[in-house]
Coordinates of C-alpha atoms in Angstrom, one line a residue:
Chain A
X661 CA -11.9 46.5 10.5
X662 CA -13.7 45.7 14.0
X663 CA -13.3 48.1 16.8
X664 CA -13.9 45.3 19.3
X665 CA -13.6 45.5 23.4
X666 CA -9.9 44.0 23.0
X667 CA -8.5 46.6 20.6
X668 CA -10.1 49.3 22.8
X669 CA -8.4 47.8 25.5
X670 CA -5.0 47.7 23.9
X671 CA -5.5 51.1 23.4
X672 CA -5.8 52.2 26.8
X673 CA -2.6 49.6 27.8
X674 CA -0.5 51.8 25.5
X675 CA 1.1 54.9 27.1
X676 CA 2.9 56.2 24.3
X677 CA -0.6 56.5 22.2
X678 CA -1.9 58.1 25.9
X679 CA 0.4 60.5 26.4
X680 CA 1.5 61.4 22.2
X681 CA -2.4 62.1 21.5
X682 CA -2.8 64.0 24.6
X683 CA 0.1 66.7 23.9
X684 CA -0.9 66.5 19.9
X685 CA -4.7 67.2 21.2
X686 CA -3.5 69.9 23.3
X687 CA -1.7 71.6 20.9
X688 CA -4.0 71.2 18.2
X689 CA -6.4 72.8 20.8
X690 CA -4.4 75.8 21.8
X691 CA -3.5 76.2 17.8
X692 CA -7.8 76.7 17.0
X693 CA -8.2 78.6 20.1
X694 CA -5.3 81.2 19.2
X695 CA -8.0 83.9 17.6
X696 CA -9.6 83.9 21.1
X697 CA -7.0 84.1 23.6
X698 CA -5.4 86.7 21.3
X699 CA -8.0 88.5 19.3
X700 CA -6.0 91.1 18.8
X701 CA -3.0 89.5 16.4
X702 CA 0.6 89.0 16.5
X703 CA 1.6 92.0 15.3
X704 CA 1.0 94.5 18.1
X705 CA 4.0 96.2 19.0
X706 CA 4.4 98.1 22.3
X707 CA 7.8 100.0 22.0
X708 CA 7.9 100.6 25.8
X709 CA 7.8 97.1 26.9
X710 CA 11.2 96.0 24.9
X711 CA 12.7 92.8 25.7
X712 CA 10.7 92.5 28.7
X713 CA 11.5 89.1 30.7
X714 CA 8.5 87.1 31.5
X715 CA 6.3 88.5 34.0
X716 CA 2.2 88.6 34.9
X717 CA 1.8 90.9 31.9
X718 CA 3.6 89.0 29.5
X719 CA 3.9 85.3 30.5
X720 CA 6.3 84.3 28.0
X721 CA 8.2 87.9 27.9
X722 CA 8.4 90.4 25.1
X723 CA 10.7 90.5 21.8
X724 CA 13.2 93.1 20.6
X725 CA 9.9 95.1 19.7
X726 CA 7.9 94.6 22.3
X727 CA 5.7 91.8 20.8
X728 CA 4.2 89.4 23.2
X729 CA 5.9 86.2 23.1
X730 CA 3.4 83.8 24.0
X731 CA 1.0 85.7 21.7
X732 CA 3.5 85.0 18.5
X733 CA 4.1 81.5 19.7
X734 CA 0.3 80.4 19.6
X735 CA 0.2 82.1 16.3
X736 CA 3.1 81.1 15.3
X737 CA 1.7 77.1 15.9
X738 CA -0.6 78.0 13.7
X739 CA 1.9 78.1 11.0
X740 CA 4.3 75.2 12.1
X741 CA 1.6 72.9 12.9
X742 CA -0.2 73.8 10.0
X743 CA 2.5 73.3 7.4
X744 CA 3.4 69.9 9.6
X745 CA -0.1 68.7 9.0
X746 CA -0.1 70.0 5.3
X747 CA 2.9 67.7 4.2
X748 CA 1.8 64.8 6.1
X749 CA -1.2 64.9 4.1
X750 CA 0.2 65.7 0.6
X751 CA 3.2 62.8 1.0
X752 CA 0.7 60.7 2.7
X753 CA -1.2 61.1 -0.7
X754 CA 1.4 61.1 -3.5
X755 CA 3.1 58.5 -1.4
X756 CA 0.9 56.2 -1.3
X757 CA -0.2 56.9 -5.1
X758 CA 3.6 56.6 -6.0
X759 CA 3.8 53.6 -4.1
X760 CA 1.2 51.8 -5.1
X761 CA 2.0 51.8 -8.9
X762 CA 5.5 51.6 -8.1
X763 CA 5.0 48.1 -6.3
X764 CA 2.3 47.0 -8.5
X765 CA 4.4 48.0 -12.0
X766 CA 8.1 47.1 -12.6
X767 CA 8.2 49.8 -15.3
X768 CA 7.0 52.2 -12.8
X769 CA 9.1 50.9 -10.0
X770 CA 12.2 51.2 -11.9
X771 CA 11.8 55.1 -13.2
X772 CA 10.0 56.2 -10.1
X773 CA 12.1 54.6 -7.1
X774 CA 15.3 55.9 -9.4
X775 CA 14.0 59.2 -9.1
X776 CA 13.1 59.3 -5.3
X777 CA 16.7 57.5 -4.5
X778 CA 18.0 60.4 -6.3
X779 CA 15.8 62.9 -4.3
X780 CA 17.1 60.7 -0.8
X781 CA 20.7 61.5 -1.9
X782 CA 20.5 65.1 -1.7
X783 CA 20.8 66.1 2.1
X784 CA 16.9 67.1 3.1
X785 CA 17.3 70.7 4.0
X786 CA 19.7 71.6 1.6
X787 CA 17.1 70.1 -1.2
X788 CA 14.4 72.1 0.5
X789 CA 16.7 75.1 0.4
X790 CA 17.2 74.6 -3.1
X791 CA 13.7 74.2 -4.0
X792 CA 12.5 77.4 -2.2
X793 CA 15.5 79.4 -3.9
X794 CA 13.7 78.5 -7.0
X795 CA 10.4 79.0 -5.9
X796 CA 11.0 81.8 -3.4
X797 CA 10.0 82.0 -0.2
X798 CA 6.8 81.8 1.8
X799 CA 4.3 79.4 3.6
X800 CA 2.7 78.1 0.3
X801 CA 6.0 76.8 -1.0
X802 CA 7.7 75.7 2.1
X803 CA 4.8 73.3 2.1
X804 CA 5.6 72.3 -1.6
X805 CA 9.2 72.0 -0.9
X806 CA 9.1 70.2 2.2
X807 CA 6.2 67.6 0.9
X808 CA 8.7 67.2 -2.1
X809 CA 11.8 66.4 0.2
X810 CA 9.8 63.8 2.4
X811 CA 7.3 61.8 0.2
X812 CA 10.0 59.5 -1.0
X813 CA 10.0 58.6 2.1
X814 CA 6.5 57.5 2.1
X815 CA 6.6 56.1 -1.3
X816 CA 9.3 53.5 -0.4
X817 CA 7.4 52.3 3.2
X818 CA 3.8 52.2 0.6
X819 CA 6.1 50.3 -2.3
X820 CA 7.7 47.9 0.2
X821 CA 4.0 46.9 1.5
X822 CA 2.3 46.7 -1.5
X823 CA 5.3 44.3 -2.8
X824 CA 4.5 42.1 0.3
X825 CA 0.8 42.5 0.0
X826 CA 1.0 41.7 -3.8
X827 CA 2.4 38.1 -3.3
X828 CA -0.4 36.9 -1.2
X829 CA -3.1 34.3 -3.0
X830 CA -6.0 36.8 -2.5
X831 CA -4.7 39.2 -5.0
X832 CA -3.7 36.0 -7.4
X833 CA -7.4 34.8 -6.7
X834 CA -8.4 38.4 -7.9
X835 CA -6.3 38.4 -10.9
X836 CA -7.6 35.1 -11.6
X837 CA -11.1 36.4 -11.7
X838 CA -10.1 39.4 -14.2
X839 CA -9.9 42.2 -11.6
X840 CA -8.7 45.2 -13.5
X841 CA -5.4 46.9 -11.6
X842 CA -7.4 49.8 -9.9
X843 CA -9.2 47.3 -8.0
X844 CA -6.9 45.2 -6.8
X845 CA -4.4 48.4 -6.1
X846 CA -7.3 50.9 -4.2
X847 CA -9.7 48.4 -2.8
X848 CA -7.3 45.1 -1.8
X849 CA -4.1 46.0 -1.0
X850 CA -4.6 49.9 -0.6
X851 CA -6.9 49.1 2.9
X852 CA -4.0 46.3 4.2
X853 CA -1.0 48.8 3.8
X854 CA -2.9 51.9 5.2
X855 CA -1.4 51.3 8.8
X856 CA 2.2 51.2 7.5
X857 CA 1.7 54.4 5.8
X858 CA -0.1 56.1 8.5
X859 CA 3.1 55.2 11.3
X860 CA 5.1 56.9 8.4
X861 CA 3.0 59.6 8.0
X862 CA 2.8 60.7 12.0
X863 CA 6.9 60.6 11.7
X864 CA 7.1 62.9 8.5
X865 CA 4.6 65.2 11.0
X866 CA 7.1 65.8 13.4
X867 CA 10.3 65.5 10.9
X868 CA 8.4 68.9 8.6
X869 CA 7.8 70.8 11.8
X870 CA 11.4 70.5 12.6
X871 CA 12.2 71.0 9.1
X872 CA 10.0 74.2 8.8
X873 CA 11.9 76.0 12.0
X874 CA 15.1 75.2 10.6
X875 CA 14.2 76.8 7.1
X876 CA 12.5 80.3 8.8
X877 CA 15.8 80.2 11.3
X878 CA 18.1 80.1 8.1
X879 CA 16.0 82.8 6.6
X880 CA 14.7 81.1 3.8
X881 CA 11.2 79.5 5.0
X882 CA 8.3 81.6 6.5
X883 CA 9.2 85.5 6.4
X884 CA 9.1 87.7 8.9
X885 CA 6.8 89.2 10.4
X886 CA 4.5 86.6 9.9
X887 CA 5.3 84.3 13.2
X888 CA 6.4 80.8 12.7
X889 CA 8.5 78.9 15.4
X890 CA 11.5 78.9 13.6
X891 CA 12.0 82.7 12.0
X892 CA 10.8 83.4 16.1
X893 CA 13.7 82.1 17.1
X894 CA 15.4 83.5 14.4
X895 CA 15.0 87.1 15.1
X896 CA 15.6 86.1 18.9
X897 CA 18.9 84.5 18.1
X898 CA 20.4 88.5 17.5
X899 CA 19.3 89.4 21.5
X900 CA 19.7 85.8 22.5
X901 CA 22.2 87.2 25.4
X902 CA 20.0 89.6 27.1
X903 CA 16.3 87.8 26.5
X904 CA 17.5 84.2 26.6
X905 CA 13.2 83.5 26.3
X906 CA 13.3 84.3 22.9
X907 CA 15.0 81.1 22.3
X908 CA 14.2 78.7 25.1
X909 CA 10.5 79.0 24.5
X910 CA 9.7 78.5 21.0
X911 CA 12.3 75.7 21.4
X912 CA 10.5 74.2 24.3
X913 CA 7.3 74.3 21.9
X914 CA 8.9 72.6 18.9
X915 CA 10.1 69.9 21.1
X916 CA 7.4 69.1 23.2
X917 CA 4.9 69.4 19.7
X918 CA 7.6 66.5 18.0
X919 CA 7.7 64.3 21.3
X920 CA 4.1 64.0 21.1
X921 CA 4.1 63.3 17.4
X922 CA 7.2 61.1 18.1
X923 CA 5.4 59.5 21.2
X924 CA 1.8 59.0 18.7
X925 CA 3.3 57.2 15.8
X926 CA 5.7 55.0 18.2
X927 CA 2.0 53.8 19.5
X928 CA 0.3 53.9 16.8
X929 CA 3.0 51.0 15.0
X930 CA 2.7 49.3 18.0
X931 CA -0.9 48.8 18.2
X932 CA -1.0 48.4 14.3
X933 CA 2.1 46.1 14.1
X934 CA 2.3 44.0 17.3
X935 CA 5.2 41.7 15.9
X936 CA 7.6 44.4 15.0
X937 CA 7.8 46.4 18.0
Chain B
X133 CA -12.5 6.1 -24.5
X134 CA -12.1 9.8 -24.1
X135 CA -12.4 10.7 -27.7
X136 CA -15.7 11.4 -28.3
X137 CA -16.2 13.4 -25.2
X138 CA -15.8 17.1 -25.5
X139 CA -12.5 18.7 -24.9
X140 CA -12.7 21.6 -22.8
X141 CA -9.1 22.4 -22.7
X142 CA -5.9 21.7 -24.3
X143 CA -2.7 23.1 -24.1
X144 CA -0.4 22.2 -27.4
X145 CA 3.5 22.6 -26.9
X146 CA 3.1 24.7 -24.0
X147 CA 6.2 26.6 -22.6
X148 CA 7.0 28.8 -19.6
X149 CA 10.6 30.2 -19.2
X150 CA 11.5 32.6 -16.3
X151 CA 14.4 34.5 -17.5
X152 CA 16.4 35.9 -14.8
X153 CA 18.4 39.1 -15.1
X154 CA 21.0 41.2 -13.3
X155 CA 20.6 44.2 -11.6
X156 CA 21.4 45.7 -15.0
X157 CA 18.4 44.3 -16.5
X158 CA 20.6 41.6 -18.8
X159 CA 19.4 38.4 -19.0
X160 CA 21.6 36.0 -17.4
X161 CA 19.9 32.8 -17.1
X162 CA 16.1 31.1 -18.0
X163 CA 14.3 29.0 -16.0
X164 CA 12.7 26.5 -18.0
X165 CA 10.0 25.7 -15.8
X166 CA 7.4 24.6 -18.2
X167 CA 8.9 22.7 -21.0
X168 CA 6.9 22.0 -23.7
X169 CA 3.6 20.5 -22.4
X170 CA 0.9 19.1 -24.6
X171 CA -2.2 17.8 -22.6
X172 CA -5.7 17.4 -23.3
X173 CA -8.6 17.6 -20.3
X174 CA -12.2 16.3 -21.3
X175 CA -15.5 17.7 -19.9
X176 CA -16.1 16.3 -16.6
X177 CA -13.0 14.6 -15.8
X178 CA -10.2 15.3 -13.1
X179 CA -6.8 15.1 -14.6
X180 CA -4.3 14.9 -11.6
X181 CA -0.9 16.5 -11.7
X182 CA 2.1 15.0 -10.0
X183 CA 5.6 15.5 -9.6
X184 CA 8.1 16.8 -6.8
X185 CA 8.3 20.3 -5.6
X186 CA 9.7 22.9 -8.2
X187 CA 8.9 20.4 -11.1
X188 CA 6.3 23.3 -12.8
X189 CA 3.1 21.7 -12.1
X190 CA 1.6 25.1 -10.1
X191 CA 3.7 26.7 -13.0
X192 CA 1.6 25.0 -15.9
X193 CA -2.1 25.7 -14.1
X194 CA -1.4 29.3 -13.6
X195 CA -0.2 29.4 -17.6
X196 CA -3.0 28.2 -18.4
X197 CA -5.0 30.5 -16.5
X198 CA -2.7 32.8 -18.1
X199 CA -1.9 34.5 -14.8
X200 CA 1.3 35.4 -16.7
X201 CA 2.3 35.6 -20.0
X202 CA 3.3 32.3 -21.7
X203 CA 6.4 32.0 -23.5
X204 CA 5.5 29.5 -26.3
X205 CA 2.9 27.2 -27.6
X206 CA -0.6 27.3 -27.2
X207 CA -3.6 27.1 -25.0
X208 CA -7.1 26.5 -25.7
X209 CA -10.4 26.5 -24.0
X210 CA -13.8 25.4 -25.2
X211 CA -12.1 25.5 -28.6
X212 CA -11.1 29.2 -28.1
X213 CA -7.0 30.3 -28.7
X214 CA -7.0 31.8 -25.4
X215 CA -2.6 32.3 -25.3
X216 CA -2.2 35.3 -27.0
X217 CA -5.3 37.7 -25.7
X218 CA -4.8 40.6 -23.8
X219 CA -6.3 41.0 -20.0
X220 CA -9.4 42.9 -21.2
X221 CA -9.9 40.5 -24.3
X222 CA -9.7 37.9 -21.5
X223 CA -12.4 38.7 -18.9
X224 CA -14.9 36.7 -20.4
X225 CA -13.1 33.5 -19.8
X226 CA -12.2 34.6 -16.6
X227 CA -15.8 33.4 -15.6
X228 CA -15.2 29.4 -17.4
X229 CA -11.5 29.2 -15.7
X230 CA -11.0 29.6 -12.0
X231 CA -8.5 28.6 -9.3
X232 CA -8.6 27.0 -5.9
X233 CA -5.4 27.6 -3.6
X234 CA -3.3 25.7 -1.8
X235 CA -3.1 28.3 1.7
X236 CA -6.3 29.1 2.6
X237 CA -4.5 31.1 4.8
X238 CA -3.4 33.9 2.0
X239 CA -5.9 33.0 -0.3
X240 CA -8.8 35.3 1.4
X241 CA -8.2 39.1 2.1
X242 CA -7.9 39.0 6.3
X243 CA -9.6 42.5 6.0
X244 CA -13.0 41.4 4.5
X245 CA -15.8 39.7 5.3
X246 CA -16.8 36.5 3.6
X247 CA -19.5 38.0 2.0
X248 CA -17.6 41.3 0.5
X249 CA -15.3 38.7 -1.0
X250 CA -17.5 36.7 -2.5
X251 CA -19.4 39.7 -3.5
X252 CA -16.6 41.1 -5.2
X253 CA -16.4 38.3 -7.5
X254 CA -19.7 39.0 -8.9
X255 CA -18.9 43.1 -8.9
X256 CA -16.0 42.6 -11.1
X257 CA -18.2 40.8 -13.7
X258 CA -20.5 43.6 -13.8
X259 CA -23.5 42.8 -11.2
X260 CA -25.0 45.9 -10.0
X261 CA -27.8 44.8 -8.1
X262 CA -26.9 44.2 -4.4
X263 CA -29.8 41.5 -3.5
X264 CA -29.0 39.7 -6.4
X265 CA -25.6 39.5 -5.6
X266 CA -25.9 38.1 -2.0
X267 CA -28.3 35.9 -3.2
X268 CA -26.0 34.2 -5.7
X269 CA -23.3 34.0 -2.7
X270 CA -25.4 32.8 -0.6
X271 CA -26.4 30.3 -2.4
X272 CA -22.8 29.7 -3.1
X273 CA -22.0 29.5 0.6
X274 CA -24.8 26.6 0.7
X275 CA -23.4 24.7 -2.0
X276 CA -20.1 24.3 -0.1
X277 CA -21.9 23.8 3.1
X278 CA -21.4 26.6 5.0
X279 CA -24.0 28.7 6.8
X280 CA -25.8 31.9 5.7
X281 CA -24.1 33.4 8.9
X282 CA -21.0 32.8 7.9
X283 CA -21.3 35.5 5.6
X284 CA -20.6 38.7 7.9
X285 CA -17.7 37.0 9.2
X286 CA -14.0 37.2 8.5
X287 CA -11.4 35.0 7.6
X288 CA -9.7 34.6 10.8
X289 CA -13.2 33.5 12.7
X290 CA -12.7 30.0 10.5
X291 CA -10.9 26.8 10.7
X292 CA -8.8 26.0 7.8
X293 CA -11.0 23.6 5.9
X294 CA -13.8 26.1 6.1
X295 CA -11.6 28.9 4.7
X296 CA -11.2 26.4 1.6
X297 CA -14.5 25.9 1.0
X298 CA -14.8 30.2 1.2
X299 CA -12.2 29.7 -1.5
X300 CA -14.2 26.7 -3.5
X301 CA -17.4 29.0 -3.2
X302 CA -15.5 31.8 -4.6
X303 CA -14.3 29.5 -7.5
X304 CA -17.7 28.4 -8.7
X305 CA -19.3 31.8 -8.1
X306 CA -18.9 32.4 -11.8
X307 CA -20.2 28.9 -12.9
X308 CA -16.8 27.9 -14.7
X309 CA -16.2 24.6 -16.6
X310 CA -12.9 24.0 -15.5
X311 CA -10.8 25.1 -12.5
X312 CA -7.4 24.2 -11.3
X313 CA -7.3 22.8 -7.7
X314 CA -3.6 24.1 -6.6
X315 CA -2.6 21.3 -3.8
X316 CA -6.1 22.5 -2.6
X317 CA -6.0 19.9 0.2
X318 CA -2.0 19.9 1.0
X319 CA -2.2 22.4 3.4
X320 CA -5.4 21.0 5.7
X321 CA -5.0 18.4 8.1
X322 CA -6.1 14.6 6.8
X323 CA -9.7 14.2 8.7
X324 CA -10.6 17.9 6.6
X325 CA -8.7 16.3 3.3
X326 CA -11.1 14.3 2.8
X327 CA -14.4 16.4 3.3
X328 CA -12.6 18.6 0.7
X329 CA -12.3 16.1 -1.7
X330 CA -16.1 14.8 -1.3
X331 CA -16.7 18.4 -1.7
X332 CA -14.9 18.9 -5.0
X333 CA -15.9 15.5 -6.3
X334 CA -20.0 16.3 -5.2
X335 CA -19.3 19.5 -7.0
X336 CA -18.1 18.3 -10.5
X337 CA -20.7 15.5 -10.5
X338 CA -23.4 18.4 -10.2
X339 CA -21.9 20.5 -12.3
X340 CA -20.0 19.0 -14.5
X341 CA -16.9 20.3 -13.8
X342 CA -13.3 19.6 -15.6
X343 CA -10.6 19.5 -13.0
X344 CA -7.0 20.0 -12.9
X345 CA -5.5 19.1 -9.9
X346 CA -2.0 19.4 -9.1
X347 CA -0.5 17.7 -5.8
X348 CA 2.3 15.7 -4.8
X349 CA -0.1 13.3 -2.7
X350 CA 0.0 10.4 -5.2
X351 CA -2.9 9.2 -2.6
X352 CA -4.4 12.0 -3.0
X353 CA -4.6 11.7 -6.8
X354 CA -5.2 8.2 -7.3
X355 CA -8.8 9.0 -5.4
X356 CA -9.4 12.2 -6.8
X357 CA -8.3 11.6 -10.4
X358 CA -9.5 10.3 -13.7
X359 CA -6.0 10.5 -15.6
X360 CA -2.7 11.1 -14.2
X361 CA -0.1 13.0 -15.7
X362 CA 3.8 12.9 -13.9
X363 CA 5.9 16.0 -14.3
X364 CA 9.4 16.2 -13.9
X365 CA 11.6 19.2 -14.4
X366 CA 9.1 21.2 -16.6
X367 CA 8.6 17.9 -18.9
X368 CA 5.6 15.6 -18.9
X369 CA 7.1 12.2 -18.9
X370 CA 4.3 9.8 -18.5
X371 CA 0.5 10.0 -18.9
X372 CA -2.3 7.5 -18.1
X373 CA -5.6 6.9 -17.1
X374 CA -5.7 6.5 -12.8
X375 CA -5.9 2.7 -12.8
X376 CA -3.5 2.0 -15.4
X377 CA -0.6 4.1 -14.3
X378 CA -1.1 2.8 -10.7
X379 CA -0.4 -0.7 -11.6
X380 CA 1.6 -0.4 -14.7
X381 CA 3.8 2.6 -14.1
X382 CA 6.4 3.0 -16.8
X383 CA 8.4 5.7 -16.7
X384 CA 11.4 4.9 -14.2
X385 CA 10.2 8.6 -12.6
X386 CA 6.8 7.3 -11.7
X387 CA 8.2 3.6 -10.9
X388 CA 10.3 5.6 -7.9
X389 CA 7.1 7.7 -6.9
X390 CA 4.7 5.3 -6.7
X391 CA 7.6 2.6 -4.7
X392 CA 7.7 5.8 -2.2
X393 CA 3.8 5.5 -1.4
X394 CA 2.6 3.8 2.1
X395 CA 0.3 1.4 1.5
X396 CA -1.8 -0.1 4.9
X397 CA -1.9 -3.6 4.9
X398 CA -0.1 -4.0 1.3
X399 CA 3.6 -6.0 1.3
X400 CA 6.2 -3.9 1.2
X401 CA 7.2 -3.7 -2.1
X402 CA 10.6 -3.1 -3.6
X403 CA 11.5 0.9 -2.8
X404 CA 13.3 2.3 -5.9
X405 CA 15.4 5.1 -4.3
X406 CA 16.7 7.8 -6.8
X407 CA 20.2 9.1 -6.1
X408 CA 21.1 12.9 -6.0
X409 CA 19.4 15.9 -6.4
X410 CA 16.8 17.4 -8.4
X411 CA 18.7 19.5 -11.1
X412 CA 18.9 22.9 -10.9
X413 CA 15.7 23.8 -13.8
X414 CA 17.8 27.0 -14.4
X415 CA 20.6 24.1 -16.2
X416 CA 18.2 21.4 -16.9
X417 CA 20.4 18.4 -18.4
X418 CA 20.7 17.5 -22.0
X419 CA 18.9 14.8 -23.5
X420 CA 16.1 13.0 -21.4
X421 CA 16.0 15.8 -18.5
X422 CA 15.9 12.4 -16.2
X423 CA 19.2 10.7 -16.9
X424 CA 21.0 11.9 -14.1
X425 CA 19.0 10.2 -11.7
X426 CA 18.0 7.4 -13.9
X427 CA 18.7 4.0 -12.9
X428 CA 18.5 2.8 -16.4
X429 CA 20.1 5.4 -17.7
X430 CA 22.5 4.9 -21.3
X431 CA 24.8 6.9 -23.3
X432 CA 22.0 7.7 -25.6
X433 CA 19.7 9.3 -22.8
X434 CA 22.4 11.8 -22.4
X435 CA 22.5 12.9 -26.2
X436 CA 18.6 12.9 -27.6
X437 CA 15.5 14.5 -26.2
X438 CA 13.0 11.6 -25.6
X439 CA 9.3 12.4 -27.3
X440 CA 6.7 10.9 -25.8
X441 CA 5.2 7.4 -27.5
X442 CA 1.7 6.0 -26.9
X443 CA 2.1 2.6 -25.6
X444 CA -1.1 1.6 -25.3
X445 CA -4.2 3.5 -25.8
X446 CA -4.3 6.6 -23.5
X447 CA -1.1 5.9 -22.1
X448 CA 2.0 7.6 -22.8
X449 CA 5.6 7.4 -21.8
X450 CA 8.7 9.6 -22.7
X451 CA 11.6 7.5 -22.1
X452 CA 13.9 5.7 -24.0
X453 CA 13.5 2.4 -22.5
X454 CA 10.3 2.0 -24.8
X455 CA 11.8 2.5 -27.9
X456 CA 13.0 6.2 -29.7

């Protein structure tokens, strides 16, 4: 696609994209810079400094064993944003593959989409907990289970887009020329449906962060002491009435990140798909 | 008159039924889109196929190209039966038969330049050398009257007529002997229609192409076709040389179609109006499919299907008015 002057102008005019991408960019920047800001790591305990309110020494206060909250939140963002990003990539790849073949082959469609339907009929958190109960906790397993939960969403969007795209006569022309299914799917349909998939994936990125936080808050996600936004809230909950900052600040981090990603997703939709907004 | 010429394409009792299934996959009905159509196309001729929308003329074209499996019957291309070949076995034959589409706006991939679209055709058929590909595509563009600089443009930068030219270039790129033209001009402005038809004519002369020209427009068919077949509800009801058909239409349906054509300067003929709707192909009438709307229908038309009869050499009619 050509990146013309008009397109640049449309991006600049789109305030959601601007704000969304600035927020997402800042979060990713902090996530990457964390080891340089806090070279000592997230596990340093100062027992004398337990449950200190935000101050100059500890910007966001300390937790019940005297660890610096800001430091733990930033290291936690590596886990939370990392899980979200990994889930986004995995669901996009698998969702796209499933959607493409399901949209093109009726036989595949009947089987695969029924499996997707049954996965979607279970509440997502419940399904993720069940999967983690089978596999055990840990970052890798959180990524796998959350990906399984959200892949059907991408597959459905991709399949719907394939169904429209394959009705176009240029696909028929390719069939009349003897083009193979893989050429038609990957070189002609996939590029044309990528925008709708990317939009969906940007929302899944945000949802996956919330899901990981919920799982960790429930104690089945990322195990302590490895910090994630979810398990920081989980730990802070016990002392919530003495140290409000242990619950409020992680929640703000989650909220801002999700807000930024959702803005970006909305903006992308406006950009790729002007008719539908 | 055509007997000595080479047969390019022949269909024998071709049938294409679409089954209607409910949510559980149980068959609840059958649409007989093409029902027992036999026709023969000779080298270098244009066979016009007319009929109202939904009569199965496009489905016939697509069945011949094997864009979907045929229900029954045979399709012979240059002496080979292609009706039961697998997609892989069909591939060499795909070079010999091509299609030009009705809507030039959806027949080109909006994200590919004209060059990419054309080169893909050669890639499919295994041309690995880029320079050779580009040369062939540029030549095809020249043949259809486009300029070399159009090669790197996107479809949205073209007018409808130019896009249709690109579609024609794509079809002739593999040097086919037979092309299905599926209403290639009906989506274009009248002034452009003439240009495209002249282009098709010139290409036919130059490359000895055979066209199956599908249209609902009688004047377009009159202009371009050598022989005409009239379709009604999946059946071929009349077939004759163009002149013969237009001067001496025999089937009541053909007569009604022709009486609806406006002619400048001609004395207005009596207009034959058909009453009633086109019956649903899901439940086609028994006997002659046309009897529900035919002004001459008799009892026997409702009972027994009519077989085509040759009235004069090359003129076939399926109607009991001419003996059954």
